[in-house]
Structures are given as structure tokens and as C-alpha cells.
Amino acid sequence: MSFVAEEYDVGVVGAGHAGCEAALAAARMGLRTIMFTVSVDSIALMPCNPNIGGTSKGHLVREVDALGGEMGKNIDKTFIQSKMLNQSKGPAVHSLRAQADKRQYSMEMRKTLENTDNLTIKQAEVVEILSEGNKVTGVKIHTGGIFPCKAVVLCTGTYLKARCLCGDSIQYTGPNGLKAANELSESLKKLGIELMRFKTGTPARIDKRTIDFSVMEEQKGDERVVPFSFSTDSEEIQIDQVSCWLTYTNEETHEIIKENIHRSPLYSGLIEGTGPRYCPSIEDKVVKFSDKKRHQVFIEPEGLDTNEMYLSGMSSSLPEDVQYKMYRSVKGLEHAQIVRNAYAIEYDCINPHQLHPTLQFKGVEGLFSGGQFNGSSGYEEAAAQGIVAGINAALFVQGRELMLIDRSEGYIGVLIDDLVTKENHEPYRMMTSRSEYRLLLRQDNADLRLRKKGYEVGLICQEEYDALCEKEQKIKEEVERLETTMVGAAKKIQTFLEQHNSTPLKTAVSLAELIRRPELNYDIIQEIDEKRPKLREDICEQVNINIKYAGYISRQIQQVEQFKKNEKKQIPKDFDYDKVKSLRLEARQKLAALKPVSIGQASRISGVSPADISVLLVYMKQKDNQK
């Protein structure tokens, strides 16, 4: 028998990385929020890799933090090793990556959620999204209980009609043997939502006591740990770190895989869903990169209080007997005992073209979506979508304008724009190469780019916002000082330049011009900078980058200005593309199906050419002139 519970403003379905950020955002914005999960013990679960961040993903975590999210703060509390990646390259691709204590990460996030005002956690499977007309009214759970909600955020991850495969063994469960959600998919279809089938996978976990680390390469963390969160005091996180280890597959490993490839559900036809191209299984690597004699395998600890070790780079869905042979052929794993088998997981997700850039469904008012359910992969991509969906669900209930982050403002903008605009035939993974403005969208300046948005929606407090404004002012003042402070060919200056293998001066130059020399930087020139003020490390970093890359940054700013012009050219929601007779049929069909919000978004749709955009612009101008 059904019962009706008290009404909530926002309902969040799922408690993974997207669900946590969505629920926290809505609750912290003052909305009565309820978060549903199939198991309270699975809150912020890390069912695959035991780390947060990585190339481009570290950018997303920093941006979530800048908006007022929790992932960065949580990993700062629970990391066991930290590294800044790509330090030999330019600052645009520097990315932070931290190994997590999985159990602690989940427990800390749960503690935060349980102690957040306006937030209720409910262990229950949501089986139906309730609506009147095309507007959400609430959710129904497996017991028949009805929870009225003014907005709902779907963050179902990999749980919808999930099944796990290990060889020809199939278990109809979610990740880590947790209960799958088998009824909600039908409810979504009734709402007119198109579902797809995607697949992802995970490697085996090995007992640490059965690994020979003496034949592997030790991978240590950075001597000086950089925090993920802009709110974390860096002095408080300088801890003793654990090591990871590097080994490699070999020709014997590859031969074992080739001999048994027909037993992999990936190749036998058992797997229906599409897997991630940029995080392939080991059998995929061996088949697609047959010229490679070896592949890297990183041995990563799952936590401080467990002997489970994660074999990064060797995810698989091969049968258990093959897994033993394959893993034991790897140097250092000859006596490995498997604690948890590797497996593939299939699940229902949506075609994200059904979403607006705000992550609200086009056909269902008040229904939002975030995370792997949107056809993406990774904890960080999930959290980024989760906080945007949660913010916008709250703004929707408050009757305020929804928040947009465009491609020029953040990696979050690139991620969402790619999902809702471009054709994605496999789980989407964020990469630095996807961002055309990556020199502007660095991980080090995420607060300067996005914290104001977090303040405007109510997730960043006045004190934090004032600190941001002060930081901006100090950066500006110091850059101006360096641009106008001149030094000449005095003996002290010439000696300094010779010591640093830098060309001596013939005329006076500014300190900024010296900083732009490849062999010099802001920290090095302090020896000859007599009036240098005492500034925080993060401010010094921004000063150095802003001066050293000034020319490149200026050019990207010009590109962004042109981009913004097209983004501002809005296309009416009810625009009839069939009336634009000069448009090619393919363009008409794609535009009508995707309903882009702007000329800029329309120009990024696959199958829409620059000529089509020109035709569209001419038509829209003619219509405006007729008004």
C-alpha cells in the first residue's frame, strides 16, 4: 500500500560522486533535499580505481571545489599519496592526482552528508519518476512510498539494470556485488527518455602479501604536497605517504590473453554495451596494440588498513582461471592471490543529447541528470556534473536563472558541452586535448575562474569571496609592479644573469621581461628584486604564469571573445528549422533533434557545417529585421 511522505524541494537519486555533490549543493543552498541510495554503505563508493584526479581530471576536481563542492576537501582529508603530474610540461597540463584510502574517503563523505543541514539520506530503490504533464512531481520507491519533490536529479551511476561479467559468469548486480536498480529504466522510457547500454570494467585486487615488490619500480609521492581544495591549509597535509609500484606485462602475458580471447565476453558477444575507448581492458590493449611488447601496470594500495592492491592498467572480463594465469605471468605477481576478480559491468544510461547545457532534460521540466548516467566515465566527471545538476535543480525550485558554464570558463563547461552537443558512442572521458582554451583553464586558477559563480548561487561564503577578491587584486598589483620596475646593466645584474646562463643586458629592461626568459622565473629573479613584497605561494604562482605566458594568454583571450559572440546569439526554443529552406537536410535534422541554445552550440554539432551556420545567421537576421 502506498503512502505519501512529506514534500521535499529536491530529490537526488543515487549517492555516488555525482549524487553526493548534487545533494550537498542543493542542501547548502537552503533547499530541503533528500538523497536516495540502494545502500547507505555505498555512499561515495570508489568501486574502481583508488584515486582522485589525474591528467585533466585534476582540473575538474579543482573546479568543483571552486564552485563550493566537496570532492577536493574530501580527498585532502583521506589521501595516502599525492603527485602533481606533467610538471616537465607547461602549466596548462599540470594536474593533481592523489591515491585515496577508499574506506576513509567513503566514510568522510558520508559523515559530511549526515551532518549537512536540510539533507535527508534514505536507503531505498527509486522505481518511478512521478510527473504531471511534462513536469516532475516526485519519486516512488520500491516499498510504494511516494516522495513529492519539486525537482529531481538522476545520479544512478552504473546501477540501472546492471550486470557484472567475468568470463561466461554473469551476476545481475551493481558494482562490488551491490544491488542493481532494475525498475527505474522502464519509468524513464515512459517519460520518453532514450536509454543506451554502456560498459566499463575494473581490474583484480591482489593480496599485498603475495606480491614481490623488490622486482618492481617504486613510485613515490611529491615531497611537497599540493592540496586539491583552495580552502585546505597546505601545512596540514604534509604527511608520510605510501608508495605505489610499477611493473609491466610481457609477451607471455599477451600470449595467454590471445589464446583465451574467445572466452572474453567482450569478444564472445556476451557484452552488449560499448566500453570506454580511453580506458580499455587489457584484452583490448593486446588486440588493438599488437605491436606493443609490454604495457604498464601500476600496483596501488586501496587503503592503509587493507592488504588489497589495485592493478591499474589491467582491467579485464576474462574468466577467473585465465585471470590467474595472466596476472601471475607479470613480473612480481608470480605468486599473486586474487582477493576480488576483475569484471566488466554493463548498465543503462541516457543519450545526453536529451539534456540542456544546464543538465535539465529537454522534455521533462524539473528533471536533471548528472554523472555516469549521462554517458561519461570517471569519478571526477561525475562530481563535476553532479554539482552543476544540483545547483541548477535548486535554482529551478527557487525560480532563479539556471547556471551555465561554457567552454571558455572551465573544463566542466567543455565536459557538459561535449556531452550534450557532440556524438558520443562510448563513455566520455575528460582530456586536456578536448579544451581549446586550456592555457586559460589551468587547474591552478580554477578559483579565479569559477569561485564567483559559486558565490552567486550561495555555495561560497562572503569570507571566501572577499579572500578571492583580495587575491585577484594582489596578483594584478604585483604584475603591474614587475612590468614597470626597470633594471639596467649594473654589475650585480650582469653577474646574476651570467650565473643563470642568461644573456647580459645592453639596455634597461623590466623585471617582467626577465621573467619571460626561458631560464628565469619569478622566484629566481627575487635575488635582484629589492622591493619584492611577501606574497603567498599561490599568488606568486599566478604572477609568474601571467607574466611568462602573457602573449599566449592574450591570444587565447581574443579567441574567447570571438567564441562569446556566437554563444550570445541565442536561438529561440521554438525555432522551426524546416522554414530555413537553404539549410541542408542533414543540418536541419540534427539542429531540430538537438535544439541548440545558441549559434555557438549549433556550430559544434556533428553534421552542421560552417556554411549551414552562415545560412542560419542570415535567416535569423532577416527575421529580426522583419520585427
XYZ file of C-alpha atoms in Angstrom:
627
model
C 0.000 0.000 0.000
C 1.346 3.425 -0.974
C 1.935 6.255 1.455
C 2.861 9.865 0.772
C 5.853 11.252 2.674
C 6.474 14.912 3.433
C 7.393 17.112 0.481
C 10.986 17.933 -0.449
C 12.350 20.628 -2.717
C 14.976 18.443 -4.405
C 15.235 14.659 -4.653
C 18.583 13.119 -5.649
C 18.579 9.529 -6.928
C 21.956 7.950 -6.199
C 24.764 8.579 -3.710
C 27.882 8.160 -5.816
C 30.223 11.030 -6.610
C 27.588 12.856 -8.691
C 24.815 12.279 -6.172
C 26.896 13.486 -3.231
C 27.796 16.757 -4.955
C 24.222 17.300 -6.188
C 22.674 16.685 -2.772
C 25.219 18.819 -0.906
C 24.833 21.697 -3.373
C 21.039 21.765 -3.126
C 21.013 21.421 0.677
C 23.707 24.056 1.189
C 21.675 26.433 -0.980
C 18.876 26.111 1.589
C 16.628 23.615 -0.207
C 15.018 20.685 1.628
C 16.836 17.801 -0.035
C 16.506 14.032 0.112
C 19.123 11.652 -1.325
C 18.163 8.054 -2.169
C 20.682 5.211 -2.292
C 20.350 1.428 -2.664
C 22.816 1.148 0.240
C 23.912 3.792 2.741
C 27.192 1.859 2.972
C 27.889 2.661 -0.693
C 27.899 6.455 -0.306
C 30.832 7.905 -2.290
C 31.951 4.378 -3.089
C 35.082 4.020 -5.218
C 34.289 0.725 -6.978
C 37.174 1.030 -9.418
C 40.450 2.996 -9.152
C 41.558 4.130 -5.670
C 42.473 7.680 -6.703
C 41.072 11.124 -7.395
C 42.368 13.446 -10.102
C 44.874 12.756 -12.855
C 45.516 14.407 -16.198
C 42.614 16.824 -16.883
C 40.573 15.146 -14.121
C 42.528 17.135 -11.543
C 41.237 20.277 -13.286
C 37.656 19.094 -12.764
C 38.193 18.450 -9.049
C 39.668 21.932 -8.602
C 36.693 23.437 -10.467
C 34.186 21.511 -8.335
C 35.967 22.912 -5.288
C 35.929 26.449 -6.707
C 32.136 26.215 -7.082
C 31.754 25.096 -3.468
C 31.814 21.308 -3.899
C 33.203 18.650 -1.585
C 35.383 16.230 -3.592
C 38.607 18.258 -3.234
C 38.128 18.759 0.503
C 37.334 15.075 0.989
C 40.403 13.737 -0.825
C 42.598 16.215 1.092
C 41.356 14.512 4.282
C 41.817 10.941 3.055
C 44.727 10.764 0.571
C 47.699 8.476 1.165
C 49.867 9.649 -1.738
C 49.819 12.788 -3.898
C 51.534 13.822 -7.132
C 51.399 16.780 -9.478
C 51.509 15.212 -12.945
C 53.156 16.616 -16.111
C 55.466 19.004 -14.258
C 58.031 18.774 -17.057
C 55.440 20.398 -19.353
C 53.687 23.760 -19.329
C 51.207 24.812 -16.614
C 48.175 24.179 -18.863
C 48.551 20.413 -18.423
C 49.727 20.236 -14.799
C 47.210 18.023 -12.983
C 46.998 16.851 -9.398
C 46.397 13.168 -8.643
C 46.036 11.558 -5.225
C 45.783 7.955 -4.078
C 42.850 7.607 -1.697
C 42.142 5.422 1.263
C 38.909 4.110 -0.249
C 37.189 3.250 3.013
C 38.134 6.533 4.647
C 37.081 8.523 1.574
C 33.596 6.998 1.687
C 33.289 7.371 5.477
C 34.365 11.027 5.453
C 31.919 11.904 2.686
C 29.129 10.096 4.499
C 29.968 11.990 7.694
C 29.777 15.289 5.784
C 26.412 14.397 4.233
C 24.913 13.201 7.529
C 25.863 16.456 9.229
C 24.616 18.809 6.491
C 21.533 20.876 7.325
C 18.461 20.419 5.071
C 19.704 16.998 3.873
C 17.974 13.647 4.485
C 19.536 10.315 3.441
C 17.139 7.497 2.565
C 18.151 3.901 1.813
C 15.645 2.898 -0.853
C 15.474 1.965 -4.517
C 13.654 4.577 -6.593
C 11.441 2.731 -9.084
C 9.483 5.570 -10.708
C 9.766 9.259 -11.535
C 6.371 10.872 -10.992
C 5.148 13.683 -13.200
C 2.111 15.663 -14.275
C 2.135 16.649 -17.910
C 5.799 17.298 -18.631
C 6.703 18.402 -15.097
C 8.287 16.328 -12.308
C 6.249 15.951 -9.118
C 8.312 13.427 -7.149
C 9.571 9.858 -6.931
C 8.196 6.481 -5.887
C 10.339 3.925 -4.037
C 10.216 0.104 -4.024
C 8.002 -0.068 -0.917
C 5.346 2.042 -2.642
C 6.266 5.194 -0.742
C 5.799 8.452 -2.639
C 8.100 11.397 -2.011
C 6.823 14.647 -3.570
C 9.708 16.736 -4.959
C 9.751 19.997 -6.922
C 12.888 18.868 -8.779
C 14.686 15.535 -9.162
C 18.338 14.854 -10.034
C 19.190 11.444 -11.525
C 22.654 10.239 -10.490
C 22.208 6.497 -10.927
C 25.794 5.763 -11.985
C 26.249 2.180 -13.188
C 23.312 0.676 -11.253
C 20.411 0.705 -13.752
C 19.791 -2.873 -14.930
C 23.429 -3.556 -14.097
C 25.090 -6.910 -14.697
C 28.676 -7.933 -13.963
C 30.571 -10.327 -16.244
C 33.617 -12.478 -15.549
C 34.055 -14.863 -18.472
C 30.715 -16.580 -19.043
C 29.690 -15.969 -15.426
C 27.040 -13.245 -15.189
C 25.757 -11.699 -11.963
C 22.845 -9.266 -12.094
C 24.292 -6.833 -9.552
C 25.740 -3.371 -9.389
C 29.441 -2.705 -8.693
C 31.095 -4.642 -5.831
C 28.136 -7.026 -5.678
C 25.722 -4.306 -4.575
C 22.042 -4.455 -5.509
C 21.195 -3.317 -9.037
C 18.287 -0.930 -9.713
C 16.107 -2.818 -12.158
C 12.791 -0.930 -12.322
C 13.607 2.740 -12.890
C 14.617 2.271 -16.542
C 11.037 1.437 -17.584
C 9.710 4.534 -15.829
C 12.214 6.702 -17.700
C 11.223 5.166 -21.023
C 7.589 6.028 -20.290
C 8.687 9.641 -19.879
C 10.102 9.486 -23.411
C 13.732 9.283 -22.306
C 16.031 7.357 -24.653
C 18.325 4.860 -22.926
C 21.589 3.326 -24.148
C 23.760 0.488 -22.888
C 27.351 1.231 -21.867
C 30.047 -0.901 -20.282
C 33.027 -0.308 -18.053
C 35.378 -2.593 -16.138
C 37.783 -2.956 -13.266
C 40.974 -4.980 -12.573
C 41.506 -7.651 -9.943
C 42.519 -6.802 -6.374
C 45.591 -8.723 -5.183
C 46.693 -9.658 -1.666
C 49.686 -7.436 -0.856
C 51.442 -10.274 0.981
C 51.724 -12.265 -2.269
C 53.441 -9.508 -4.298
C 57.232 -9.281 -4.791
C 57.851 -5.519 -4.722
C 61.647 -5.973 -4.888
C 61.488 -6.518 -8.687
C 59.223 -3.500 -9.310
C 59.914 0.224 -9.678
C 58.883 2.247 -6.629
C 56.656 5.273 -7.305
C 56.796 7.842 -4.510
C 54.620 10.885 -3.929
C 55.751 14.521 -4.172
C 57.978 15.819 -1.391
C 55.736 18.852 -1.054
C 52.024 18.025 -1.249
C 49.735 20.499 -3.012
C 46.116 20.386 -1.772
C 43.143 19.891 -4.090
C 40.913 22.323 -2.230
C 41.578 26.055 -2.220
C 40.282 26.004 1.373
C 42.791 23.427 2.672
C 45.814 24.641 4.628
C 48.761 23.063 2.783
C 50.769 22.788 6.023
C 48.175 20.424 7.494
C 48.509 17.834 4.722
C 52.263 17.244 4.675
C 52.030 13.587 5.729
C 54.112 10.430 5.420
C 52.985 8.950 2.119
C 52.746 5.356 0.938
C 54.370 4.159 -2.285
C 52.862 2.752 -5.458
C 54.787 0.345 -7.683
C 55.319 -0.071 -11.412
C 55.686 -3.322 -13.330
C 54.869 -4.450 -16.881
C 53.031 -7.107 -18.814
C 55.190 -9.184 -21.163
C 54.933 -11.383 -24.247
C 53.863 -14.378 -22.137
C 51.022 -12.314 -20.663
C 49.912 -11.284 -24.134
C 50.060 -14.859 -25.409
C 47.834 -16.075 -22.558
C 45.300 -13.361 -23.416
C 45.371 -14.133 -27.160
C 44.892 -17.861 -26.546
C 41.810 -17.156 -24.433
C 40.392 -14.098 -26.187
C 37.371 -16.134 -27.345
C 36.448 -16.593 -23.669
C 36.296 -12.853 -23.015
C 32.665 -11.628 -23.018
C 33.990 -8.555 -24.799
C 34.764 -10.711 -27.839
C 32.333 -13.619 -27.396
C 29.297 -11.379 -27.823
C 28.043 -11.592 -24.224
C 28.690 -7.869 -23.669
C 26.123 -5.684 -25.403
C 27.277 -2.251 -24.203
C 30.023 -0.015 -25.566
C 33.164 0.312 -23.453
C 35.451 3.301 -22.824
C 37.958 3.861 -25.624
C 40.421 5.714 -23.390
C 40.386 3.203 -20.526
C 40.484 -0.129 -22.367
C 40.673 -3.587 -20.825
C 43.971 -5.465 -21.041
C 42.495 -7.794 -23.692
C 41.511 -4.720 -25.733
C 45.054 -3.337 -25.437
C 46.638 -6.612 -26.547
C 44.347 -6.865 -29.596
C 44.380 -3.210 -30.662
C 48.045 -2.527 -29.901
C 49.508 -5.852 -31.042
C 52.873 -4.190 -31.817
C 53.423 -3.371 -28.123
C 55.546 -5.945 -26.303
C 54.531 -4.694 -22.863
C 52.029 -2.442 -21.047
C 52.436 -0.587 -17.764
C 50.818 -1.982 -14.625
C 50.686 0.253 -11.535
C 50.239 -1.517 -8.213
C 48.241 0.844 -5.993
C 47.159 0.386 -2.351
C 43.406 0.505 -1.669
C 43.959 1.963 1.805
C 46.060 1.958 4.951
C 44.058 -0.735 6.758
C 43.801 -3.322 3.988
C 46.160 -5.594 2.052
C 44.172 -5.200 -1.164
C 46.237 -3.801 -4.037
C 44.695 -2.445 -7.245
C 46.264 -3.438 -10.584
C 45.859 -0.233 -12.571
C 46.129 -0.880 -16.309
C 44.901 -4.472 -16.217
C 41.096 -4.310 -16.114
C 39.572 -7.427 -17.628
C 36.454 -9.563 -18.033
C 38.329 -12.798 -18.783
C 37.363 -15.944 -16.813
C 38.837 -16.471 -13.361
C 41.239 -19.258 -14.393
C 42.648 -17.071 -17.184
C 42.986 -14.139 -14.786
C 45.226 -16.221 -12.505
C 47.466 -17.240 -15.416
C 47.564 -13.726 -16.850
C 48.317 -11.888 -13.616
C 50.890 -14.454 -12.459
C 52.829 -14.025 -15.714
C 53.621 -10.426 -14.710
C 56.954 -9.750 -13.007
C 56.431 -9.541 -9.255
C 52.987 -11.167 -9.386
C 54.173 -14.759 -9.883
C 52.528 -15.866 -6.610
C 49.639 -13.389 -6.612
C 46.438 -14.335 -4.821
C 43.292 -12.651 -6.125
C 41.064 -11.122 -3.452
C 38.472 -9.811 -5.924
C 38.234 -10.899 -9.542
C 38.352 -8.399 -12.369
C 34.982 -7.943 -14.062
C 33.096 -5.874 -16.626
C 29.841 -4.113 -15.771
C 27.032 -3.173 -18.151
C 24.348 -0.627 -17.296
C 21.655 1.647 -18.704
C 22.473 5.285 -19.354
C 20.986 8.088 -21.437
C 21.830 9.716 -24.720
C 22.932 13.085 -23.246
C 21.632 14.945 -26.304
C 18.325 14.914 -24.400
C 19.790 17.436 -21.927
C 20.121 21.202 -21.975
C 23.589 22.566 -21.076
C 22.070 23.161 -17.602
C 21.681 19.329 -17.361
C 17.887 19.633 -17.267
C 16.010 17.248 -19.544
C 14.552 18.985 -22.577
C 11.246 17.141 -22.382
C 10.710 16.912 -18.602
C 10.643 20.131 -16.600
C 12.391 19.862 -13.225
C 14.242 16.634 -14.068
C 18.036 16.939 -14.043
C 20.799 14.389 -14.572
C 24.469 14.002 -13.667
C 27.338 11.516 -13.700
C 27.892 8.214 -15.483
C 24.159 8.021 -16.220
C 24.875 10.831 -18.723
C 27.256 8.622 -20.691
C 30.508 9.722 -19.069
C 33.157 7.787 -17.155
C 35.151 8.570 -14.030
C 34.555 9.860 -10.505
C 35.693 13.383 -11.387
C 33.468 13.770 -14.457
C 30.588 12.540 -12.286
C 31.234 15.009 -9.473
C 31.527 17.895 -11.952
C 28.149 17.104 -13.496
C 26.633 16.394 -10.085
C 27.374 19.813 -8.651
C 26.049 21.575 -11.778
C 22.871 19.460 -11.773
C 22.380 20.028 -8.040
C 22.914 23.780 -8.301
C 20.528 24.068 -11.214
C 17.851 21.906 -9.560
C 17.999 24.265 -6.577
C 17.907 27.372 -8.779
C 14.939 25.877 -10.661
C 12.997 25.441 -7.416
C 13.953 28.963 -6.327
C 12.698 30.360 -9.639
C 16.127 31.805 -10.437
C 18.054 31.765 -13.716
C 19.905 28.481 -14.160
C 23.721 28.435 -14.133
C 25.706 27.835 -17.305
C 29.436 27.171 -17.529
C 30.641 27.496 -21.102
C 33.719 26.066 -22.830
C 35.749 29.206 -22.177
C 35.070 29.192 -18.440
C 36.029 25.705 -17.340
C 36.711 22.073 -18.103
C 33.256 21.484 -16.621
C 31.889 23.583 -19.487
C 33.854 21.545 -22.043
C 32.655 18.276 -20.483
C 28.970 19.231 -20.463
C 29.053 20.885 -23.895
C 30.697 17.810 -25.423
C 28.107 15.528 -23.824
C 25.021 17.481 -24.855
C 26.280 18.556 -28.292
C 28.680 16.016 -29.787
C 28.131 12.397 -30.747
C 29.459 10.098 -28.031
C 29.464 6.398 -28.845
C 31.392 5.305 -25.748
C 31.740 6.507 -22.135
C 33.131 10.061 -22.279
C 36.468 10.727 -20.613
C 37.842 14.205 -19.991
C 41.229 15.030 -21.568
C 43.220 18.264 -21.757
C 43.228 17.994 -25.559
C 39.437 18.437 -25.574
C 39.788 22.017 -24.323
C 40.654 24.616 -26.961
C 41.328 27.248 -24.264
C 43.420 25.100 -21.940
C 46.065 27.753 -21.255
C 43.317 29.864 -19.675
C 41.627 26.900 -17.979
C 44.512 25.740 -15.823
C 43.994 23.802 -12.609
C 45.909 26.447 -10.658
C 43.447 29.278 -11.437
C 40.129 27.419 -11.063
C 39.187 29.614 -8.094
C 39.813 32.798 -10.066
C 37.623 31.481 -12.886
C 34.680 29.905 -11.055
C 34.525 30.921 -7.402
C 32.393 33.959 -8.237
C 29.755 31.642 -9.749
C 29.796 29.584 -6.545
C 29.335 32.803 -4.537
C 26.436 33.986 -6.705
C 24.475 30.747 -6.230
C 25.170 30.669 -2.486
C 27.794 27.943 -2.064
C 30.764 30.226 -1.349
C 30.583 32.339 1.795
C 31.336 36.068 1.967
C 34.671 35.500 3.723
C 35.899 33.156 0.972
C 34.694 35.531 -1.735
C 36.435 38.511 -0.096
C 39.651 36.457 0.078
C 39.313 35.721 -3.648
C 38.900 39.439 -4.469
C 41.964 40.254 -2.360
C 43.967 37.567 -4.182
C 42.942 38.979 -7.574
C 43.984 42.469 -6.513
C 47.385 41.352 -5.221
C 48.107 39.451 -8.454
C 47.165 42.496 -10.524
C 49.270 44.886 -8.431
C 52.331 42.645 -8.494
C 52.152 42.069 -12.263
C 51.885 45.851 -12.797
C 54.870 46.454 -10.484
C 57.029 43.950 -12.342
C 56.042 45.372 -15.739
C 57.095 48.885 -14.655
C 60.161 48.134 -12.490
C 63.260 48.600 -14.640
C 66.781 47.226 -14.158
C 69.898 48.237 -16.087
C 73.300 46.814 -16.907
C 74.716 47.212 -13.394
C 77.441 44.773 -12.385
C 75.134 42.996 -9.888
C 72.531 42.402 -12.592
C 75.069 41.189 -15.165
C 76.667 38.806 -12.669
C 73.236 37.436 -11.759
C 72.391 36.833 -15.425
C 75.720 35.109 -16.104
C 75.174 32.810 -13.116
C 71.864 31.709 -14.625
C 73.202 31.326 -18.189
C 71.114 34.290 -19.328
C 72.167 36.904 -21.909
C 73.655 40.080 -20.319
C 71.771 43.358 -20.723
C 72.677 46.107 -23.165
C 69.781 48.386 -22.232
C 67.397 48.649 -19.318
C 64.521 46.155 -19.227
C 61.613 45.489 -16.887
C 61.684 42.669 -14.367
C 58.757 41.190 -16.262
C 60.865 40.932 -19.407
C 63.489 38.984 -17.444
C 60.816 36.625 -16.091
C 59.767 35.843 -19.681
C 63.221 34.446 -20.451
C 63.046 30.609 -20.535
C 65.840 30.164 -17.998
C 64.373 32.633 -15.472
C 61.166 32.940 -13.485
C 59.557 34.994 -10.718
C 61.244 33.082 -7.891
C 64.720 33.169 -9.480
C 64.740 36.948 -10.035
C 63.902 37.747 -6.409
C 67.686 37.937 -5.870
C 67.738 41.216 -7.830
C 64.203 42.364 -6.954
C 64.806 44.599 -3.949
C 61.177 45.687 -3.482
C 59.503 42.300 -3.841
C 56.558 42.044 -1.407
C 55.940 38.960 0.707
C 53.163 37.054 -1.040
C 51.521 33.660 -0.624
C 52.800 30.793 -2.765
C 49.577 30.569 -4.811
C 49.743 34.292 -5.646
C 53.398 34.002 -6.691
C 52.443 31.122 -8.997
C 49.772 33.231 -10.715
C 52.123 36.195 -11.100
C 54.781 34.025 -12.734
C 52.350 32.352 -15.158
C 50.559 35.581 -16.088
C 53.846 37.261 -16.987
C 55.659 34.318 -18.552
C 52.792 33.342 -20.851
C 51.323 36.828 -21.360
C 51.463 36.681 -25.178
C 49.802 33.260 -25.415
C 47.193 34.191 -22.810
C 46.355 37.400 -24.688
C 45.781 35.462 -27.914
C 43.503 32.958 -26.181
C 41.512 35.783 -24.605
C 40.909 37.181 -28.101
C 39.738 33.747 -29.268
C 37.384 33.548 -26.291
C 35.900 36.958 -27.125
C 35.003 35.683 -30.607
C 33.609 32.488 -29.102
C 31.459 34.510 -26.680
C 29.877 36.441 -29.561
C 28.472 33.245 -31.037
C 27.394 31.962 -27.611
C 25.410 35.181 -27.039
C 23.480 34.724 -30.302
C 20.563 32.836 -28.793
C 18.291 30.559 -30.837
C 14.621 30.636 -29.753
C 13.370 27.398 -28.130
C 10.548 27.062 -30.659
C 12.737 27.767 -33.721
C 11.449 25.907 -36.803
C 14.452 24.747 -38.848
C 12.201 23.401 -41.609
C 11.444 27.008 -42.573
C 15.132 27.608 -43.371
C 14.961 26.101 -46.858
C 18.631 26.816 -47.664
C 19.778 24.521 -44.861
C 20.970 21.077 -45.916
C 18.630 18.259 -44.876
C 21.204 16.676 -42.522
C 21.806 20.004 -40.763
C 18.058 20.595 -40.445
C 17.550 17.172 -38.884
C 20.489 17.492 -36.463
C 19.502 21.006 -35.362
C 15.857 20.057 -34.891
C 16.821 16.993 -32.836
C 19.394 18.694 -30.589
C 17.713 22.112 -30.268
C 20.920 24.106 -29.606
C 20.521 27.137 -27.353
C 22.951 29.333 -29.307
C 24.722 29.726 -32.642
C 27.904 28.693 -30.857
C 26.448 25.371 -29.718
C 24.891 24.815 -33.161
C 28.315 25.217 -34.798
C 29.718 22.337 -32.706
C 27.085 19.797 -33.730
C 28.433 16.969 -35.860
C 26.930 17.226 -39.352
C 26.391 21.008 -39.202
C 28.881 22.812 -41.468
C 30.143 26.442 -41.345
C 28.038 27.072 -44.467
C 24.931 25.894 -42.573
C 25.729 28.303 -39.748
C 26.079 31.178 -42.231
C 22.659 30.328 -43.699
C 21.166 30.197 -40.204
C 22.662 33.569 -39.260
C 21.326 35.233 -42.423
C 17.854 33.795 -41.824
C 17.788 34.904 -38.159
C 18.928 38.414 -39.132
C 16.178 38.678 -41.747
C 13.571 37.597 -39.182
C 14.865 40.194 -36.695
C 14.646 42.933 -39.350
C 11.013 41.986 -40.055
C 10.018 42.511 -36.422
